[in-house]
Short mmCIF file of C-alpha atoms in Angstrom, two decimals:
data_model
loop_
_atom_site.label_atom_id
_atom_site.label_comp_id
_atom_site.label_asym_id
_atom_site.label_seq_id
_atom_site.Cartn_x
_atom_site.Cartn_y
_atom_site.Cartn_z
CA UNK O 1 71.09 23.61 -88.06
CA UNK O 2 73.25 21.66 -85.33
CA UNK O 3 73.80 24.83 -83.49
CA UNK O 4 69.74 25.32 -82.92
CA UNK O 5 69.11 21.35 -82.23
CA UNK O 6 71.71 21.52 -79.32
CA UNK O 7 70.53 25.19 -77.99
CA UNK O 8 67.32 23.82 -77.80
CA UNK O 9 68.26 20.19 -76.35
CA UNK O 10 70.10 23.10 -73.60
CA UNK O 11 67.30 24.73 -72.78
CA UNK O 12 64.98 22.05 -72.91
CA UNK O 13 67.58 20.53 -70.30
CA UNK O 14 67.37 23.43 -67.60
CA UNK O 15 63.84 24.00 -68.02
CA UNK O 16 63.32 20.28 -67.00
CA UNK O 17 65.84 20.96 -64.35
CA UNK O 18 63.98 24.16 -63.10
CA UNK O 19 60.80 22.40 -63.21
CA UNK O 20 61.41 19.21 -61.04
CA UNK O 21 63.21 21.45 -58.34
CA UNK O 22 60.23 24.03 -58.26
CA UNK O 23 57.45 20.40 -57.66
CA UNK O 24 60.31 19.09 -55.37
CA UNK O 25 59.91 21.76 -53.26
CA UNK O 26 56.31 21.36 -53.09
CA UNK O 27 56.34 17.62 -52.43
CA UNK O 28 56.08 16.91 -48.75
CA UNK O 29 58.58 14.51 -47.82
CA UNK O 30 57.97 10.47 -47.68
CA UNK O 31 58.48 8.78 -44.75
CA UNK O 32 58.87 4.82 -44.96
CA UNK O 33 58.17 4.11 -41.03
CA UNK O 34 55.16 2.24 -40.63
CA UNK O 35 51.91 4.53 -40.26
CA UNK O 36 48.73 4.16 -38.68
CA UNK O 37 46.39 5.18 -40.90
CA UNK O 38 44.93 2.58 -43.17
CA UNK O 39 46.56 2.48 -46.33
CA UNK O 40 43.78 3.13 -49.21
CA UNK O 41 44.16 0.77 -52.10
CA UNK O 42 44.29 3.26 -55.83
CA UNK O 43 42.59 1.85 -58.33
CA UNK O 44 42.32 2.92 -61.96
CA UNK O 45 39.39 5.24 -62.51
CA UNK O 46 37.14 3.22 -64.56
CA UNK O 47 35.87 4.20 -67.98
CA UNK O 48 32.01 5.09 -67.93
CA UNK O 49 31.54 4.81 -71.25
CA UNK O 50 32.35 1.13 -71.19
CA UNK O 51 31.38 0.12 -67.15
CA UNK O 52 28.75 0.52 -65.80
CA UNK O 53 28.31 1.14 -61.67
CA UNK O 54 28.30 -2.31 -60.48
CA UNK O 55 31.55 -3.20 -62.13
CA UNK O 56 33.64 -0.33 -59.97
CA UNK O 57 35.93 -1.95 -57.75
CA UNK O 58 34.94 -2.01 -53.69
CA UNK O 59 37.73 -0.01 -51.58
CA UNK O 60 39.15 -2.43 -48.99
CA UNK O 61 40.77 -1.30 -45.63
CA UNK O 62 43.43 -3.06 -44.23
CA UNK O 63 43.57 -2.99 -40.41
CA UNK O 64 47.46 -1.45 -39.24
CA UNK O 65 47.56 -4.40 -36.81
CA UNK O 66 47.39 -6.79 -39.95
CA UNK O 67 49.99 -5.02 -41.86
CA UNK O 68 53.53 -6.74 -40.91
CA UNK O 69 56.26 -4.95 -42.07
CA UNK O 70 59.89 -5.77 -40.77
CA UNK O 71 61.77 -2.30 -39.49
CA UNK O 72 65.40 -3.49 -41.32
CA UNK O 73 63.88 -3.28 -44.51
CA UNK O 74 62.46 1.03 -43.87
CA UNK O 75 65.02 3.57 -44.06
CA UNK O 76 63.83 6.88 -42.38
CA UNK O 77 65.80 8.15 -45.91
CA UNK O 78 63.55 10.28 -47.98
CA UNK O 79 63.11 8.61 -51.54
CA UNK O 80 64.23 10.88 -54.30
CA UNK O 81 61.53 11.31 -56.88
CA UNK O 82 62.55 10.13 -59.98
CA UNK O 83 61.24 12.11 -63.24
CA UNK O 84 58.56 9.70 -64.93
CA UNK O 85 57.26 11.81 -68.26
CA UNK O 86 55.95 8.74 -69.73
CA UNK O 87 52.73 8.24 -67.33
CA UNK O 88 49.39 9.95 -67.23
CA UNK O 89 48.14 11.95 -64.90
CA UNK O 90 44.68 10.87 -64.62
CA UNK O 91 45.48 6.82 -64.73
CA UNK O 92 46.32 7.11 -60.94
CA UNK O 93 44.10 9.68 -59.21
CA UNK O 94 45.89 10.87 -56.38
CA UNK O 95 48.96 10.17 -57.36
CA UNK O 96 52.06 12.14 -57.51
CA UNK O 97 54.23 12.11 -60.01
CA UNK O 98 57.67 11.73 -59.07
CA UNK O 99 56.59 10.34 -55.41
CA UNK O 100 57.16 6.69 -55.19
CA UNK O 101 57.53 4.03 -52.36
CA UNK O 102 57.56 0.45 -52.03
CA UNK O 103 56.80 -1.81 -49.04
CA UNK O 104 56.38 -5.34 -49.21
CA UNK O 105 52.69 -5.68 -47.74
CA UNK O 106 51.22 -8.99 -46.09
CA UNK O 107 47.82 -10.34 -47.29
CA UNK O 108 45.36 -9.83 -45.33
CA UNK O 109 42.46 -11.63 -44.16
CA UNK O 110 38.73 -9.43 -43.89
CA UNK O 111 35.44 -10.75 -43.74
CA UNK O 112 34.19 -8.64 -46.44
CA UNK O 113 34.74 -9.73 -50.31
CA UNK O 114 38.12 -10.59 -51.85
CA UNK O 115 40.17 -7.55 -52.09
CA UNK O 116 41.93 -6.03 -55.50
CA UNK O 117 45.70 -6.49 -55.51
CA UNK O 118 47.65 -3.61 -54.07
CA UNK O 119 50.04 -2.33 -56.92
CA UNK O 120 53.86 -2.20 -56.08
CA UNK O 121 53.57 1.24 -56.07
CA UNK O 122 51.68 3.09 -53.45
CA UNK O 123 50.87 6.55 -53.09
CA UNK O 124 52.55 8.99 -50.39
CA UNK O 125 51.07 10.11 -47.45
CA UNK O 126 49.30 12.59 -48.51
CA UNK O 127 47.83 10.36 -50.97
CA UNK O 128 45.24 8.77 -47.70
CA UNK O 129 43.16 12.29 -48.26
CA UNK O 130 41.76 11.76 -51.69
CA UNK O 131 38.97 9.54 -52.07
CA UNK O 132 40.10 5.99 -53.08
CA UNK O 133 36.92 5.45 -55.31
CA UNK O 134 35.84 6.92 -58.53
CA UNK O 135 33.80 9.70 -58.58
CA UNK O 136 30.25 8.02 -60.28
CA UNK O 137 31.31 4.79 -58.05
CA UNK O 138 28.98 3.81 -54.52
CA UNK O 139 30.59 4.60 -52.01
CA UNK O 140 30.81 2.39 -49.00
CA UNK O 141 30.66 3.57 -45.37
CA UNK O 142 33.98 3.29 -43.51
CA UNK O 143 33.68 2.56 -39.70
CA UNK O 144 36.51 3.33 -37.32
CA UNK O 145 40.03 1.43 -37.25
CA UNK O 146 39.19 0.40 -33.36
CA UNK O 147 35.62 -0.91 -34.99
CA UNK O 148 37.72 -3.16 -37.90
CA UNK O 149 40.30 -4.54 -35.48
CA UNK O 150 40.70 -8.18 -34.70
CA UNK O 151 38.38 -9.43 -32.14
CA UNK O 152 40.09 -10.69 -29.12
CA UNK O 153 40.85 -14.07 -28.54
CA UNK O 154 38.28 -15.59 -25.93
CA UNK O 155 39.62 -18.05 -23.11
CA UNK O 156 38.61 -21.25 -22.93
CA UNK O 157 35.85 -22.13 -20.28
CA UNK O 158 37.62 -25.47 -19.75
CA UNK O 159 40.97 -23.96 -18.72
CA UNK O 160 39.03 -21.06 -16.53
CA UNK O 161 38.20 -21.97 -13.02
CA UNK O 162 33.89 -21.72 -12.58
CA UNK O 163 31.88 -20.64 -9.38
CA UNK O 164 30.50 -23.78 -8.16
CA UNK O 165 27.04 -22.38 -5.49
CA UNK O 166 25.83 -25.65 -3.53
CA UNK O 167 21.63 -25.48 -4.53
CA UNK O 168 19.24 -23.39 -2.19
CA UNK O 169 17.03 -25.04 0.18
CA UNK O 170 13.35 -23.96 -0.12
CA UNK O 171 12.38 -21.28 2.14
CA UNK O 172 9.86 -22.45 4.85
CA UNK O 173 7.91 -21.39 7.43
CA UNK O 174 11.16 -20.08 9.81
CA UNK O 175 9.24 -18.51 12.31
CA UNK O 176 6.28 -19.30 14.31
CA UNK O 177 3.24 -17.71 13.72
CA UNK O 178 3.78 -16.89 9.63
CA UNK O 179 3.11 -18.98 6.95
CA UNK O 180 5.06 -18.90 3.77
CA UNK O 181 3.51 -19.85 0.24
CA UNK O 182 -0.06 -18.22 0.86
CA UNK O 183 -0.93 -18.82 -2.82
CA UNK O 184 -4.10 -20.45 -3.43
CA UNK O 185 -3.92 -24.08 -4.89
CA UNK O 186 -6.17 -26.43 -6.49
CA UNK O 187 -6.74 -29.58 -4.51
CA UNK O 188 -7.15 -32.52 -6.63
CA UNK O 189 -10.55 -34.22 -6.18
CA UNK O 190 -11.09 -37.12 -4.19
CA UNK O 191 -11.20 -40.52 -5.79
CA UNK O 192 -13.86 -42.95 -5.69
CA UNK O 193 -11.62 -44.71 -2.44
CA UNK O 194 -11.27 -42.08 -0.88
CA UNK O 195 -15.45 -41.51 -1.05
CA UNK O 196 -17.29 -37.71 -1.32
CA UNK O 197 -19.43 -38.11 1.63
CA UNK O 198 -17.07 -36.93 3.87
CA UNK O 199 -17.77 -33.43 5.21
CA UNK O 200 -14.55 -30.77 4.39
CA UNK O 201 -12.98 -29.71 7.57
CA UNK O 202 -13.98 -25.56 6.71
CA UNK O 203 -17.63 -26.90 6.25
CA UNK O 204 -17.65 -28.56 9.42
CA UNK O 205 -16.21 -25.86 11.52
CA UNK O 206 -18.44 -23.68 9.77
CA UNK O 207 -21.26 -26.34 11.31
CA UNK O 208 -19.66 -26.11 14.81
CA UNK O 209 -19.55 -22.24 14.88
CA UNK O 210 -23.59 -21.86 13.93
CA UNK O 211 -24.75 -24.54 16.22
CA UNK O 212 -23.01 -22.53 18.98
CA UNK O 213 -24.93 -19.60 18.26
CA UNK O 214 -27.56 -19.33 21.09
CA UNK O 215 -30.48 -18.05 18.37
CA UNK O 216 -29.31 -21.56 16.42
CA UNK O 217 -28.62 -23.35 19.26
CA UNK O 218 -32.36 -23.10 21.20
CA UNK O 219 -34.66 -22.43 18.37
CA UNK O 220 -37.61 -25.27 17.69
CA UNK O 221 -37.51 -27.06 14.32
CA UNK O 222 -39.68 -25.46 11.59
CA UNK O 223 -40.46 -26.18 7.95
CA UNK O 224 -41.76 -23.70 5.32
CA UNK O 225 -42.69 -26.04 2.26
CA UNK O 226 -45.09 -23.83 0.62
CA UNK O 227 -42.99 -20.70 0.83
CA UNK O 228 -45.89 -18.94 2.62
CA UNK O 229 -45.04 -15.45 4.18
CA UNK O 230 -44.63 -16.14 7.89
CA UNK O 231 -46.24 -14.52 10.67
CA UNK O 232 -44.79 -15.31 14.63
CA UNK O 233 -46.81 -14.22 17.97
CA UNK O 234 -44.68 -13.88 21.28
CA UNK O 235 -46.62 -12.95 24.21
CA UNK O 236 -45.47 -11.48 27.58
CA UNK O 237 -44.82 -13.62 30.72
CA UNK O 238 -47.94 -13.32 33.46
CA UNK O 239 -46.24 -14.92 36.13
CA UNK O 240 -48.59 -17.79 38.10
CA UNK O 241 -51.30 -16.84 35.22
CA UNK O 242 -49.35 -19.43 32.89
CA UNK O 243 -50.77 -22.50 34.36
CA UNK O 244 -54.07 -21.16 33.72
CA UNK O 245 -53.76 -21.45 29.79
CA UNK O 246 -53.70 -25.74 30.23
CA UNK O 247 -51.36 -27.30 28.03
CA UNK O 248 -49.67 -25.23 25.74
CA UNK O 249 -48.86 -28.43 23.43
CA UNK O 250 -52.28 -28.31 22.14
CA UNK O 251 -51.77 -24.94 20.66
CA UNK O 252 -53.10 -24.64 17.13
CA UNK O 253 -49.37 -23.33 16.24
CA UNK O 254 -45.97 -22.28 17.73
CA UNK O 255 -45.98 -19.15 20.10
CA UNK O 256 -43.08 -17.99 21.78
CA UNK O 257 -43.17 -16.17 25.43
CA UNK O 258 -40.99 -13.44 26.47
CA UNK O 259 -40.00 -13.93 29.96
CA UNK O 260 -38.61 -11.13 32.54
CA UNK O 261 -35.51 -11.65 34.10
CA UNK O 262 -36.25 -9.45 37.00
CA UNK O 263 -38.63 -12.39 37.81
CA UNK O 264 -38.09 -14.12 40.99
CA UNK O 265 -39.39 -17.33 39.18
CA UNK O 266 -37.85 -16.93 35.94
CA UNK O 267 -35.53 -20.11 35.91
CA UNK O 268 -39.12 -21.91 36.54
CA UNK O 269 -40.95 -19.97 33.89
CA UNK O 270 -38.25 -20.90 30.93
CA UNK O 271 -38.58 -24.35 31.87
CA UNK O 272 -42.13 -24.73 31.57
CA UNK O 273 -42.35 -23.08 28.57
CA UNK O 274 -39.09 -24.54 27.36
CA UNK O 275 -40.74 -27.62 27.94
CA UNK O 276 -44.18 -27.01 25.94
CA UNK O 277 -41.97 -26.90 23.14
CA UNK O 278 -41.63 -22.92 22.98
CA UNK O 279 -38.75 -20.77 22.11
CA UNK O 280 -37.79 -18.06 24.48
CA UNK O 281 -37.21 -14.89 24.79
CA UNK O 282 -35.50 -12.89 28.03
CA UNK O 283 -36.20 -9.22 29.04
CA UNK O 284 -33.02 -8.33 30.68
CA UNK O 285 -32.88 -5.80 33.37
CA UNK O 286 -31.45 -2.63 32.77
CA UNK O 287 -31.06 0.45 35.46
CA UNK O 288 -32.74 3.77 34.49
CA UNK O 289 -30.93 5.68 31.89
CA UNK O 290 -28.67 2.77 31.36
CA UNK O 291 -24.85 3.51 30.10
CA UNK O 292 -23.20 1.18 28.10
CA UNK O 293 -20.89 -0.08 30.57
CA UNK O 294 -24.40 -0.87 32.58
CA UNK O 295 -25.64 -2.76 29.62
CA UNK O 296 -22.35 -5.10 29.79
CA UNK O 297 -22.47 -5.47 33.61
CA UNK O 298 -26.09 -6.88 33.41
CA UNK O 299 -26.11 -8.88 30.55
CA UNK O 300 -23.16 -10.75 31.89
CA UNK O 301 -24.72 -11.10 35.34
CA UNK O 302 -27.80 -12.46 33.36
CA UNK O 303 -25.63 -15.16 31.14
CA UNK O 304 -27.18 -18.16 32.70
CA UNK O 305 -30.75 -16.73 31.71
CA UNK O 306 -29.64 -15.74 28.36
CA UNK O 307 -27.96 -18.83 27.64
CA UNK O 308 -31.65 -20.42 27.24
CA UNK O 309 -32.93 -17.85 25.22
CA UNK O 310 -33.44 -17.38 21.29
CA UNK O 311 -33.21 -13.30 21.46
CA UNK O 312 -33.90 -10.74 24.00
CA UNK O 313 -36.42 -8.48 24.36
CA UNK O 314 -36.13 -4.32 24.32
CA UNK O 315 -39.01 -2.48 25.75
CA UNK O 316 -39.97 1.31 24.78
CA UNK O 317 -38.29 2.35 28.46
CA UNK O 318 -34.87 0.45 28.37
CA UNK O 319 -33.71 3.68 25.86
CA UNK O 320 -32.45 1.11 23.53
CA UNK O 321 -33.90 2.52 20.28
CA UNK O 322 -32.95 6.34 21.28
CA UNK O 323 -29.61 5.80 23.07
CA UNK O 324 -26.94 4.87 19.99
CA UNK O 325 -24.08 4.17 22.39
CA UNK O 326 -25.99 1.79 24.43
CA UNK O 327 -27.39 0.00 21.29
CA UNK O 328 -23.68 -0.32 20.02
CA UNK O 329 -22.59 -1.97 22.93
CA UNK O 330 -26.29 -4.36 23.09
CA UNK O 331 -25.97 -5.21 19.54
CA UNK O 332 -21.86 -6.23 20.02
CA UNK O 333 -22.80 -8.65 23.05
CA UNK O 334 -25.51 -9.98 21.02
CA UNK O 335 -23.19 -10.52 17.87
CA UNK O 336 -20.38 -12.43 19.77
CA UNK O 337 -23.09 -14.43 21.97
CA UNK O 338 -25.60 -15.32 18.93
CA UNK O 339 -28.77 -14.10 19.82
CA UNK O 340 -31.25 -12.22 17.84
CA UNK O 341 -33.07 -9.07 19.31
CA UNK O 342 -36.99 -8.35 19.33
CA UNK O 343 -37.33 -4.45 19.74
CA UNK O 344 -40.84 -2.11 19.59
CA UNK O 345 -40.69 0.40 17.44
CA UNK O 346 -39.94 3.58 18.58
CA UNK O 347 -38.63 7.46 17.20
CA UNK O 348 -36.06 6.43 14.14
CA UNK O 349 -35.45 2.83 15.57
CA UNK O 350 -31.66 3.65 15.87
CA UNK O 351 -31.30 0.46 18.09
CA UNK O 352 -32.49 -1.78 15.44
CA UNK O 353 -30.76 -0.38 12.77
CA UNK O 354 -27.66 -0.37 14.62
CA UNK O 355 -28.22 -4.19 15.58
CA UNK O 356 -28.65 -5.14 12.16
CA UNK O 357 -25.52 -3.31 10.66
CA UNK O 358 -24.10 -5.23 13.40
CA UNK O 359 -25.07 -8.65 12.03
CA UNK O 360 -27.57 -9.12 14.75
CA UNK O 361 -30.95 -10.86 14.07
CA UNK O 362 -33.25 -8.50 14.61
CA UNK O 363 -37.06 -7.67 14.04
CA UNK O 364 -39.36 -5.06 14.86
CA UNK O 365 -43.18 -5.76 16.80
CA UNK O 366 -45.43 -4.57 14.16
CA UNK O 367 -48.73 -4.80 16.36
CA UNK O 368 -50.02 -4.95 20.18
CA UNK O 369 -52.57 -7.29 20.45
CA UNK O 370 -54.14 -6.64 24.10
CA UNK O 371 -52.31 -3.80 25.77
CA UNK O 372 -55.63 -1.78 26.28
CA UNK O 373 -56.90 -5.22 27.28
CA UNK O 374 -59.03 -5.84 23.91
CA UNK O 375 -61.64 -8.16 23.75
CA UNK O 376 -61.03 -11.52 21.42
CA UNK O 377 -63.20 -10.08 18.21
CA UNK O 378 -60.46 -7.31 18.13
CA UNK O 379 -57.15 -9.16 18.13
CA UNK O 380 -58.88 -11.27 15.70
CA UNK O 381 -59.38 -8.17 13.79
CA UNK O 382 -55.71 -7.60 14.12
CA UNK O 383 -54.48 -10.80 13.50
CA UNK O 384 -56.23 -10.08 10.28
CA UNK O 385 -54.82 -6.74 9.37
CA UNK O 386 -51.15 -8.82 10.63
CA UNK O 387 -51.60 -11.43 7.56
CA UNK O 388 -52.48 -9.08 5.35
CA UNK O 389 -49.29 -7.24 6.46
CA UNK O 390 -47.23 -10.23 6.26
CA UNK O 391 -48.23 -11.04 2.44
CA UNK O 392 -46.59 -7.51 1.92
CA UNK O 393 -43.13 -7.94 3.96
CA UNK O 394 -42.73 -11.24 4.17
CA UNK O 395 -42.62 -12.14 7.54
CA UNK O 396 -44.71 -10.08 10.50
CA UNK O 397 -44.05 -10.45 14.58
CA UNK O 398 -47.03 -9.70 17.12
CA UNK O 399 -47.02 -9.11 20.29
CA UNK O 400 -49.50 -9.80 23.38
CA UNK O 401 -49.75 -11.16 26.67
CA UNK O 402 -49.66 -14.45 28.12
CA UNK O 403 -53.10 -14.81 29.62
CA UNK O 404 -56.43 -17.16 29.12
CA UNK O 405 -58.16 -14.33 27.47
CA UNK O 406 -55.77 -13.88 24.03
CA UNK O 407 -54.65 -17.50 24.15
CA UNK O 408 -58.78 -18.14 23.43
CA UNK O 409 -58.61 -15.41 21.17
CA UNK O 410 -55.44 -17.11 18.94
CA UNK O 411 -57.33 -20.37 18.59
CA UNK O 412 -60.54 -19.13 17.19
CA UNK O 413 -58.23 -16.94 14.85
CA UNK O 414 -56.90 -20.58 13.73
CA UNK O 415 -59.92 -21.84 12.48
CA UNK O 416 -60.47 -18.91 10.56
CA UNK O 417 -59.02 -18.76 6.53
CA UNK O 418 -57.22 -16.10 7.33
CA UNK O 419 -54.97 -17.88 8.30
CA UNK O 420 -53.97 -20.35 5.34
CA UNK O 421 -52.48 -17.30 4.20
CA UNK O 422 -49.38 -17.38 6.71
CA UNK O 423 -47.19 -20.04 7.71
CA UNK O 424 -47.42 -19.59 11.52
CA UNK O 425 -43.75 -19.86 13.02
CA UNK O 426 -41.61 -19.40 16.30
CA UNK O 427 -39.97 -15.91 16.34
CA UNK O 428 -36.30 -17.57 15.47
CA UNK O 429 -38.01 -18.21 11.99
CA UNK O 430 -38.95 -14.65 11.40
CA UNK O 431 -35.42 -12.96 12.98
CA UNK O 432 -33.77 -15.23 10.84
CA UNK O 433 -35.15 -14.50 7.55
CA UNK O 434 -34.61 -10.68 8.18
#
């Protein structure tokens, strides 16, 4: 009986023996110099009968920078593994048995919640590959050591020198000729000191520049009240005829003579009329087959005539309404003078059309009273047909001559009804409203 208690002690002895070297050999060997990966906390593995999820402990990381351990107290020594028989395997996943180290580890400070103590014991290094959390518990996303270390300390603005910038001037007008701060702005309104009567400087220059126009500037005051359609006569300049037709004041309602400036009394014959209390109209003089640099030449020689004048008058033969370079040029002296342009109709009427894209006032004859030298029952007739004609377009110009023999005709036309239907007007009315 004592021999087989102390043969078996024996070979309980060297199996013992035998089996520490053989997991010796296996172990890798500990090394107590500081490391820098995060030491993982081992907890228990919790019971899941009794727990439920929410009670699992949270895994912690500790940053290396935070742990302080002082180098005297490591020994790059291996620790011998001492035999432990008396533990469980499973109450310390990832635990060795026989592997055991101790470092005295500084608390450490984390934003998250307060972490579990760290046992005296702590696993080996191989012990940072298993999972630090029981299987059934969350898990929580680790980020990075660089992401977990302390933030750096931030200098003090009062001890760091600042940029000090002296403030901008505004940026003005630096150059002549350009203006800075175009935006448009919203005047405040005038008080009750200051008054409303007085006229804005735009309006006024806005005054200045119509009043120089010559069709503005030389037209006869006229007044529309009823809003009839208007109807204008201009007849022809007869030369010494024009005394014969008396005074011209006593004419039933404004006509306005066209006058020739290839006249050698044409000065005389704007004055008289000028002085009835007519509005003119000058024929300028144009060469055969007139170019446009013609057209410039003459009406510039012509100024002082023109200056006098309403409009100007085109006939059929000038090769106004057919020549479109030489009614380009016309209608541009006519635009930057001011006056307004009485034309016959003729072909496509490319001169008038061009005048009025041109901003030129313009208007077409629509009848010839006496050019086959009709008697005073017919331009009565077509004075007539001309009202009629007026109702329809709104304004109508005729045409005739100035001589005893239609002047006679135009007053008996007056008295007529006819002619309650019209407002009777100089031609500036008419190339005004078109």
């Amino acid at each position: 009986m004592p021999k087989g208690f102390l043969s078996g002690v024996l070979w309980g002895s060297v199996v013992s023996v035998l089996g520490l070297g053989v997991v010796s050999l296996q172990l890798d060997p500990v090394s107590m110099k500081p490391s820098t990966v995060p030491v993982a906390e081992t907890l228990p593995e919790p019971d899941t009968d009794t727990a439920s999820d929410a009670d699992a402990p949270e895994a912690t990381e500790t940053a290396p920078a935070d742990i302080a351990a002082p180098e005297s107290a490591l020994d790059d020594a291996a620790v011998e593994p001492a035999p432990d028989t008396g533990v469980e395997p499973s109450a310390a996943p990832g635990a060795l048995p026989g592997a055991s180290a101790s470092i005295d580890a500084a608390p450490v400070e984390t934003d998250g919640p307060a972490a579990a103590p760290v046992p005296a014991e702590t696993p080996s290094a191989s012990a940072a590959d298993t999972p630090a959390t029981a299987p059934d518990a969350p898990v929580e996303e680790t980020t990075p050591p660089e992401a977990n270390a302390p933030a750096q300390s931030i200098p003090e603005l009062a001890n760091t020198p600042q940029i000090r910038s002296e403030p901008v001037a505004p940026i003005k007008d630096q150059a002549d000729g350009v203006t800075t701060n175009r935006l448009p702005t919203i005047e405040a309104a005038p008080t009750e000191e200051e008054g409303t009567d007085a006229p804005d400087a735009a309006e006024a220059q806005l005054l200045t520049d119509t009043l120089s126009l010559a069709i503005m500037r030389n037209a006869e005051s006229f007044a529309d009240p009823e809003g009839r359609p208007l109807m204008s006569v201009v007849l022809l300049d007869q030369g010494e005829k024009r005394r014969a037709m008396g005074d011209l004041k006593n004419l039933p309602f404004p006509v306005s003579f066209i006058v020739d400036a290839s006249a050698s009394d044409a000065s005389q014959a704007i004055a008289f009329y000028r002085a009835a209390g007519a509005e003119v109209i000058v024929e300028p003089v144009l060469p055969p087959n007139a170019t446009p640099t013609d057209a410039e030449v003459n009406l510039q020689v012509q100024a002082p005539l023109l200056d006098q004048a309403v409009a100007i008058y085109m006939d059929q033969d000038s090769g106004f309404q057919s020549d479109s370079q030489l009614a380009a040029q016309i209608a541009a002296i006519l635009a930057a003078s001011g006056h307004g342009l009485v034309t016959q109709p003729q072909g496509l009427n490319t001169g008038h059309k061009t005048a009025l894209k041109t901003g030129v006032a313009s208007g077409l004859v629509f009848r010839d009273l006496d050019s086959e030298g009709q008697d005073g029952k017919v331009i009565r007739r077509f004075m007539d047909n001309a009202a009629f004609k007026a109702g329809q377009e709104g304004g109508v110009i005729m045409f005739g001559r100035a001589n005893v023999e239609t002047v006679q005709a135009l007053i008996e036309w007056s008295l007529g009804n006819r002619v309650k239907s019209v407002a009777m007007a100089p031609v500036s009315a008419i190339l005004l409203g078109n």
